[in-house]
Amino acid sequence: MQKILSTMRKAVEQYKLIEDGDKIAVGLSGGKDSLVLLKALKMFQKFNIYNYELVAVAIDIYSGEEDY
């Protein structure tokens, strides 16, 4: 996870991906990639200078309703 966080930090700084006050939504499919992204962003939130809100989003295709 340290390698992922390190790479994420570099990308955020280089490309200015996150700013204070941002609201970041992560679409959860239940797969490894979306779950790791959500976990990494949550960990990154604790140890960085950016103040952002993190929201996980999943859509139930059978009911058509969204869960937050």
CSV table of C-alpha atoms in Angstrom, one decimal, residues 10-49:
chain,number,residue,atom,x,y,z
A,10,LYS,CA,3.3,12.3,-6.7
A,11,ALA,CA,0.5,12.3,-9.2
A,12,VAL,CA,-1.7,14.6,-7.0
A,13,GLU,CA,1.1,17.1,-6.6
A,14,GLN,CA,2.3,16.9,-10.2
A,15,TYR,CA,-1.1,17.2,-11.9
A,16,LYS,CA,-2.9,19.2,-9.1
A,17,LEU,CA,-5.6,16.5,-8.9
A,18,ILE,CA,-6.9,17.4,-5.5
A,19,GLU,CA,-7.6,20.8,-4.0
A,20,ASP,CA,-9.0,22.0,-0.6
A,21,GLY,CA,-12.8,21.6,-0.5
A,22,ASP,CA,-13.0,19.0,-3.3
A,23,LYS,CA,-15.6,16.3,-3.0
A,24,ILE,CA,-14.3,13.1,-4.5
A,25,ALA,CA,-16.7,10.3,-5.5
A,26,VAL,CA,-15.4,6.8,-6.1
A,27,GLY,CA,-17.6,4.4,-8.1
A,28,LEU,CA,-17.5,1.0,-6.4
A,29,SER,CA,-17.9,-2.0,-8.6
A,30,GLY,CA,-16.8,-4.4,-5.9
A,31,GLY,CA,-13.6,-5.2,-7.8
A,32,LYS,CA,-10.1,-5.0,-6.5
A,33,ASP,CA,-9.2,-1.8,-8.3
A,34,SER,CA,-12.2,0.4,-7.0
A,35,LEU,CA,-11.8,-1.0,-3.5
A,36,VAL,CA,-8.0,-0.3,-3.4
A,37,LEU,CA,-8.6,3.2,-4.8
A,38,LEU,CA,-11.2,4.0,-2.1
A,39,LYS,CA,-8.9,2.7,0.7
A,40,ALA,CA,-5.9,4.6,-0.7
A,41,LEU,CA,-7.8,7.8,-0.9
A,42,LYS,CA,-9.1,7.4,2.6
A,43,MET,CA,-5.5,6.7,3.9
A,44,PHE,CA,-4.2,9.7,1.8
A,45,GLN,CA,-6.9,11.9,3.4
A,46,LYS,CA,-5.4,11.3,6.8
A,47,PHE,CA,-1.8,12.1,5.9
A,48,ASN,CA,-1.8,15.1,3.5
A,49,ILE,CA,-2.4,18.8,3.4
